[in-house]
XYZ file of C-alpha atoms in Angstrom:
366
model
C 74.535 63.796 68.588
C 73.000 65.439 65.511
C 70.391 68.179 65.312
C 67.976 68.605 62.564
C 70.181 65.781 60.212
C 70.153 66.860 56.892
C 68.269 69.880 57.536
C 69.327 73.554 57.572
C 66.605 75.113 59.424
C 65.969 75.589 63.591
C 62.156 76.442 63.113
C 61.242 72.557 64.486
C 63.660 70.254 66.793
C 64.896 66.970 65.786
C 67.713 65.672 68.448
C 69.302 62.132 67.148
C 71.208 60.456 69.956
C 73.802 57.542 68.438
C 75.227 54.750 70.210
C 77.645 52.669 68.061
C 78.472 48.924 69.477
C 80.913 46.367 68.267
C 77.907 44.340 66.579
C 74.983 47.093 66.924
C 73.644 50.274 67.503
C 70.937 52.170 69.744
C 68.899 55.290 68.322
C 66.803 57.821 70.508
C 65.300 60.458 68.040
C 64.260 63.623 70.489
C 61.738 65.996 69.213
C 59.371 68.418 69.282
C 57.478 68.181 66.128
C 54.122 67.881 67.223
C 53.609 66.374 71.075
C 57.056 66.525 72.979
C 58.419 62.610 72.345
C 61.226 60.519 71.666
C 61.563 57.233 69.839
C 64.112 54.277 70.902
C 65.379 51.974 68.370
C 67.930 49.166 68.736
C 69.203 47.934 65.742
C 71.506 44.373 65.219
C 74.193 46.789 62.920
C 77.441 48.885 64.118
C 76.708 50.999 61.124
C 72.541 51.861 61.101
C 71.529 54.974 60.020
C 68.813 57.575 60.408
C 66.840 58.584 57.859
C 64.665 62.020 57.554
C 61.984 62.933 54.567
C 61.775 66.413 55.697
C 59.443 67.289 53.138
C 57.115 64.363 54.179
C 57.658 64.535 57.977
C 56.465 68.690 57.834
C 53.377 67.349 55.599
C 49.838 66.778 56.390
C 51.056 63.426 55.665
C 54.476 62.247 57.657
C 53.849 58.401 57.729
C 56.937 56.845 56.255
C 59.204 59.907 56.790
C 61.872 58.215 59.417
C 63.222 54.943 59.347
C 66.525 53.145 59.797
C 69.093 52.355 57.296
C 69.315 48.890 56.467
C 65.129 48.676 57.912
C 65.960 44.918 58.479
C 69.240 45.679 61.112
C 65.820 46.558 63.318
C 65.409 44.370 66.483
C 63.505 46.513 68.623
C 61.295 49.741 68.239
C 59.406 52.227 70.814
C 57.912 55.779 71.280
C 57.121 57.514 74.242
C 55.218 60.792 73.795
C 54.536 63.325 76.584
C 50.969 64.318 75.911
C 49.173 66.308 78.876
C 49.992 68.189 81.945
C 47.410 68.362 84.071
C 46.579 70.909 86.940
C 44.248 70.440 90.068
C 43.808 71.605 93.477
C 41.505 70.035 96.103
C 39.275 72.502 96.739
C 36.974 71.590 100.340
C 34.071 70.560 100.560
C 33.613 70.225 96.840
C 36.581 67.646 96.208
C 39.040 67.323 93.404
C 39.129 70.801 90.901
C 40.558 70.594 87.723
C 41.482 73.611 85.436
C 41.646 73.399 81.722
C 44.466 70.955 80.421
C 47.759 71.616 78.935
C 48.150 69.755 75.804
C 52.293 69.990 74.847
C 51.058 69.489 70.847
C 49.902 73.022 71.172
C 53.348 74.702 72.960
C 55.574 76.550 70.943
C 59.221 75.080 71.842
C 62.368 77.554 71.760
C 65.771 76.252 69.688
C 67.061 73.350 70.623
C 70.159 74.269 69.108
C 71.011 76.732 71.838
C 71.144 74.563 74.464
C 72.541 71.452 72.837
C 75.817 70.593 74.060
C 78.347 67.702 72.174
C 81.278 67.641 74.830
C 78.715 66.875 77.919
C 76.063 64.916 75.499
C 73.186 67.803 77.350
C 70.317 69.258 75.686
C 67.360 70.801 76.793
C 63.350 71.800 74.913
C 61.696 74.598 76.097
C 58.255 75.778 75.576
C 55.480 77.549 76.581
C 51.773 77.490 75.487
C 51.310 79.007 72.282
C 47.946 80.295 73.521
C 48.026 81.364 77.771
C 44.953 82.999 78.344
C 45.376 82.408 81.598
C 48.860 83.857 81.289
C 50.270 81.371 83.818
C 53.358 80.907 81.727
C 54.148 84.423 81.372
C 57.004 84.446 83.863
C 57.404 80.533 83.323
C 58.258 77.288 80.650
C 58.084 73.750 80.848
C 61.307 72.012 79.570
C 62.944 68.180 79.104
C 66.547 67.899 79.794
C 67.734 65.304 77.959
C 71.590 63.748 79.081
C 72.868 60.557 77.086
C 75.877 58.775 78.438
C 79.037 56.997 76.994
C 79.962 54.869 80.121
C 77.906 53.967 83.375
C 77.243 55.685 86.559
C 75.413 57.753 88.767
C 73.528 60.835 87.965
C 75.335 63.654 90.490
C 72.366 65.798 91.614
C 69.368 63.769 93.791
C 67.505 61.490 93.094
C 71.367 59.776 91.748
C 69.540 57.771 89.525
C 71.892 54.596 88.236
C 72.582 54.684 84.421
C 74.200 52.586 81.833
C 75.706 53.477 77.977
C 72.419 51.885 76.723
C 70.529 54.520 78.675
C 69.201 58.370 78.554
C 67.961 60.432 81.646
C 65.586 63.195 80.760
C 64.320 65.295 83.238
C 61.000 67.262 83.322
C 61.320 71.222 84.672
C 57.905 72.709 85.495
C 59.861 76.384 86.277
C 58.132 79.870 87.296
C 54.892 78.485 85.764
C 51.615 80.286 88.442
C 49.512 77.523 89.602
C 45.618 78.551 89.237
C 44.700 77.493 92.354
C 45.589 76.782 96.118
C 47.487 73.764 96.597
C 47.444 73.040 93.330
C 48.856 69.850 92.123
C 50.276 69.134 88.593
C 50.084 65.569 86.967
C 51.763 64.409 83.679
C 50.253 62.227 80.807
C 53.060 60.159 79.540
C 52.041 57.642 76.356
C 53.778 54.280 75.089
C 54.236 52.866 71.995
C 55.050 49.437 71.523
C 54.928 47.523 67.953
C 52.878 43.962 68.078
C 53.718 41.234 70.207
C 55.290 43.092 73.447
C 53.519 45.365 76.372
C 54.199 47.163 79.247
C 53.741 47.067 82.600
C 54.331 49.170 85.688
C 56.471 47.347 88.440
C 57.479 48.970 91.773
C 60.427 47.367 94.120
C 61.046 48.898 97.355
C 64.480 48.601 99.022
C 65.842 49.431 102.623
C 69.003 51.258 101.374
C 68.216 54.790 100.722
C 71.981 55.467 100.436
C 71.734 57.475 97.400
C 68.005 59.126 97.359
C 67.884 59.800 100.841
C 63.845 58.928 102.794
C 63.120 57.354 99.072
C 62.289 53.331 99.181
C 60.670 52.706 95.922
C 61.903 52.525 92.380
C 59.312 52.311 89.627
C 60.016 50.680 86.097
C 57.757 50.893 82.707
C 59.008 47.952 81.213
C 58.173 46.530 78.087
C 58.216 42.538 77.458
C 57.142 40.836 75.104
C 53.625 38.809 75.417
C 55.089 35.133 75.119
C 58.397 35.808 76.919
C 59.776 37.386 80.537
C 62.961 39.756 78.779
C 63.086 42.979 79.365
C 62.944 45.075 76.395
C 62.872 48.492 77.388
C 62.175 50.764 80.210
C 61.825 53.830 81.467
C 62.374 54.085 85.248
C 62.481 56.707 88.363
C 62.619 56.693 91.830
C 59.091 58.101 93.716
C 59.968 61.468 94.344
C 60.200 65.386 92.390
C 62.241 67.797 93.807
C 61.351 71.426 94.523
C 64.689 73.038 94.146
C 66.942 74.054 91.297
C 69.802 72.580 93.498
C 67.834 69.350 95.331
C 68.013 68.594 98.942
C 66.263 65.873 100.606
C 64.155 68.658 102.023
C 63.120 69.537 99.012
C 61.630 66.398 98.166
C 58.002 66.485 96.409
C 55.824 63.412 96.912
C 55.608 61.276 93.591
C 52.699 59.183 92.815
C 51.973 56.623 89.221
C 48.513 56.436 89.022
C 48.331 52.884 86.988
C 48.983 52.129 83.712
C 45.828 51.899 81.493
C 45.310 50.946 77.261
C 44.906 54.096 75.478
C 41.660 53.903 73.273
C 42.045 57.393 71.817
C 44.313 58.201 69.530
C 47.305 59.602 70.212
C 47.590 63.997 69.822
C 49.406 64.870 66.648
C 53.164 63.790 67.238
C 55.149 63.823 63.975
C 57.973 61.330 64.545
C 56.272 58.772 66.050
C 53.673 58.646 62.859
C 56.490 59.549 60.664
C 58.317 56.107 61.792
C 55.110 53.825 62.821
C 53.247 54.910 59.779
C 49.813 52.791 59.563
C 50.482 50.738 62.432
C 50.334 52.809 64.967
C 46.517 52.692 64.400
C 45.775 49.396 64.172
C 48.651 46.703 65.086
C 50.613 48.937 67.218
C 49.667 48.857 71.415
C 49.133 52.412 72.813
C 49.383 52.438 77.059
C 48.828 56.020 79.388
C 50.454 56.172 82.587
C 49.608 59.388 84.721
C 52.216 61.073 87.193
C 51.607 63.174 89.672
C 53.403 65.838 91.987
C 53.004 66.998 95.134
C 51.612 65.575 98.770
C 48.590 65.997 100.345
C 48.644 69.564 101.025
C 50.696 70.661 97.473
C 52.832 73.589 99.237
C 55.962 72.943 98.186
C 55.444 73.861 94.471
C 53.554 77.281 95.870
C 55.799 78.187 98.266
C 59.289 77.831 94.965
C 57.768 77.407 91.897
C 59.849 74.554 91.018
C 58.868 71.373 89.893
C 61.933 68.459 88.424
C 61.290 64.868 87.645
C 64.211 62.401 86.419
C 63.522 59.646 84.647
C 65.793 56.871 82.740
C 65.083 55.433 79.452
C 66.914 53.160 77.963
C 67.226 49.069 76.307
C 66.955 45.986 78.198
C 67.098 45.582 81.497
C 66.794 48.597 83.789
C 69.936 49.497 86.254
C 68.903 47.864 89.750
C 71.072 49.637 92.915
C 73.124 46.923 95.166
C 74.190 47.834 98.593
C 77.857 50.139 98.080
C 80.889 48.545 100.317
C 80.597 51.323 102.516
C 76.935 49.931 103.542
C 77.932 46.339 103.439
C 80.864 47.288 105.458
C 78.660 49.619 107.789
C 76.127 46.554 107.917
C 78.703 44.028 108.952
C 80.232 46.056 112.076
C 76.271 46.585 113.387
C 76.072 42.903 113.399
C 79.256 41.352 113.258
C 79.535 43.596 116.986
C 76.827 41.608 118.975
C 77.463 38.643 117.849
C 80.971 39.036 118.634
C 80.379 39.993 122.219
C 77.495 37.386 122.479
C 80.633 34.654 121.661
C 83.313 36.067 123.972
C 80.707 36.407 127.114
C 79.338 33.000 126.651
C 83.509 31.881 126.616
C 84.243 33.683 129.691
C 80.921 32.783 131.531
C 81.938 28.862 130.998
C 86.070 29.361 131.922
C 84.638 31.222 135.189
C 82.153 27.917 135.754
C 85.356 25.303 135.354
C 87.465 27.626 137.399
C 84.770 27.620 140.312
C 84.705 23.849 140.588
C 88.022 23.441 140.187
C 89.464 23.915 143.485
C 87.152 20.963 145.231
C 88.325 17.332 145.410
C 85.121 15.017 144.129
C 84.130 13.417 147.604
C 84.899 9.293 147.206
């Protein structure tokens, strides 16, 4: 993990994330220059590098500022940028409300540097609105825990998500933040990036184990392919819930809802690294998708009642993790109907041994 490479300063965040392979490498590049964002790069050498322009990336200007050392050890590319938070309440009779927008290219985001952690591969942005006329913020922040991993696993604290060492969880913390409204409801813009010839698309599975993410059924995936092929070649994925608690419970669940994944035709808000490594092409050849999330159920009360909002999500290359039944289940699953069919068998034995035992004590007549 390096902060701010080749840079002295902590007045902007730059978080670059390493993961060195036999025969390649993987590169997520955390900031918040600009629009809160992170870009993904897999690259076909042990030994890539990042490089930083400073002086062109703080510009007017940053196209060309980032880019991987050798540029043709580059197999795969992505952004995803965290544009909006919205805020509503359903206000009766009149319908949906909405107050004005949140746009995160306007926050002003504390030190990375204080929060960044090497030995447990944690770090964590924090911001508030540079301008809160509204002063919702005063007593609250909105933050993105990022956690990288050497080895795979499962994440300790609910919703457990699975991970591999070619993933990244980051979690979004809405935290003390006063809604405007009764029952208000809060809904995050999240933006794709993918470079010519691959897309993405949202896919939802649903499972009957809910071993690990207790009342949750559904796993969604953002996964990008590529247009002529069926590999995966990224994702970002989470399981269909928030969670209202600093220390989750199933109780604290919060109801979480993708609202489809649409083409972008405006341009993306002013995000430094992800125009500082797309350059040109994220204008014209690159594809630019919006995917909405939203928090809360029906009635939105468990945000008013804590004022605690936490999403997980996992980025990462390739496929994404997919949960199989632990032992304990199978094992669990195999008594429940191993026992019935193992009573059905013995009581069908002893019904026909009591049948030849009846008839056995008569002579056939002639």
């Amino acid at each position: 993990m390096q902060y701010n490479p080749g840079w002295n300063g902590s007045s902007v965040n730059l978080l670059h994330v390493r993961a060195a392979g036999p025969g390649d490498s993987l590169h997520y590049v955390w900031s918040s220059i600009g629009a809160p964002a992170v870009l993904l790069v897999a690259t076909q050498s042990p030994s890539s590098a990042l490089r930083v322009n400073w002086t062109q990336l703080l510009s007017a200007s940053p196209a060309g500022a980032i880019w991987i050392d050798p540029p043709d050890s580059v197999v795969y590319s992505t952004a995803v940028v965290f544009t909006k938070l919205f805020e509503f309440s359903e206000a009766k009779p009149l319908g949906e409300l909405f107050y004005p927008t949140y746009d995160l290219s306007e926050f002003s985001w504390d030190s990375l540097n204080r929060t960044l952690n090497r030995t447990a591969l944690t770090a964590e942005l924090r911001g508030v609105p540079a301008a809160d006329p509204g002063g919702g913020f005063s007593n609250g922040s909105l933050a993105f825990r990022v956690t990288a991993y050497e080895a795979g696993g499962r994440d300790g604290r609910l919703p457990s998500l699975l991970h591999t060492a070619d993933s990244s969880q980051l979690e979004f913390v809405l935290a003390g933040v006063a809604p405007r409204g009764n029952s208000s409801r809060f809904v995050l813009e999240v933006a794709t990036v993918e470079e010519a010839g691959a897309a993405r698309r949202l896919r939802s599975e649903r499972s009957i184990d809910d071993e690990y993410t207790p009342t949750i059924f559904e796993v969604l995936s953002l996964v990008a392919q590529p247009q002529n092929g069926s590999s995966t070649l990224g994702f970002l994925q989470w399981k269909a819930t928030a969670y209202g608690s600093r220390s989750p419970r199933r109780e604290d669940g919060i109801q979480c809802r993708a609202q489809g994944l649409q083409a972008a035709n405006w341009s993306l808000p002013v995000s430094s690294i992800v125009q500082a490594y797309f350059g040109d092409s994220l204008g014209s050849t690159c594809t630019v998708s919006a995917l909405n999330v939203s928090f809360g159920g029906e009635e939105g009360e468990v945000y008013q009642e804590k004022r605690y909002l936490s999403w997980s999500v996992l980025l990462g290359f390739g496929e994404p993790p997919r949960d199989t039944f632990s032992p304990l289940v199978i094992s669990i699953t195999a008594v429940a109907l191993g026992t019935p069919l193992a009573m059905l068998l013995l009581g069908s034995c002893l019904v026909l041994l009591a049948q030849r035992r009846r008839y056995s004590e008569y002579e056939p007549i002639n």
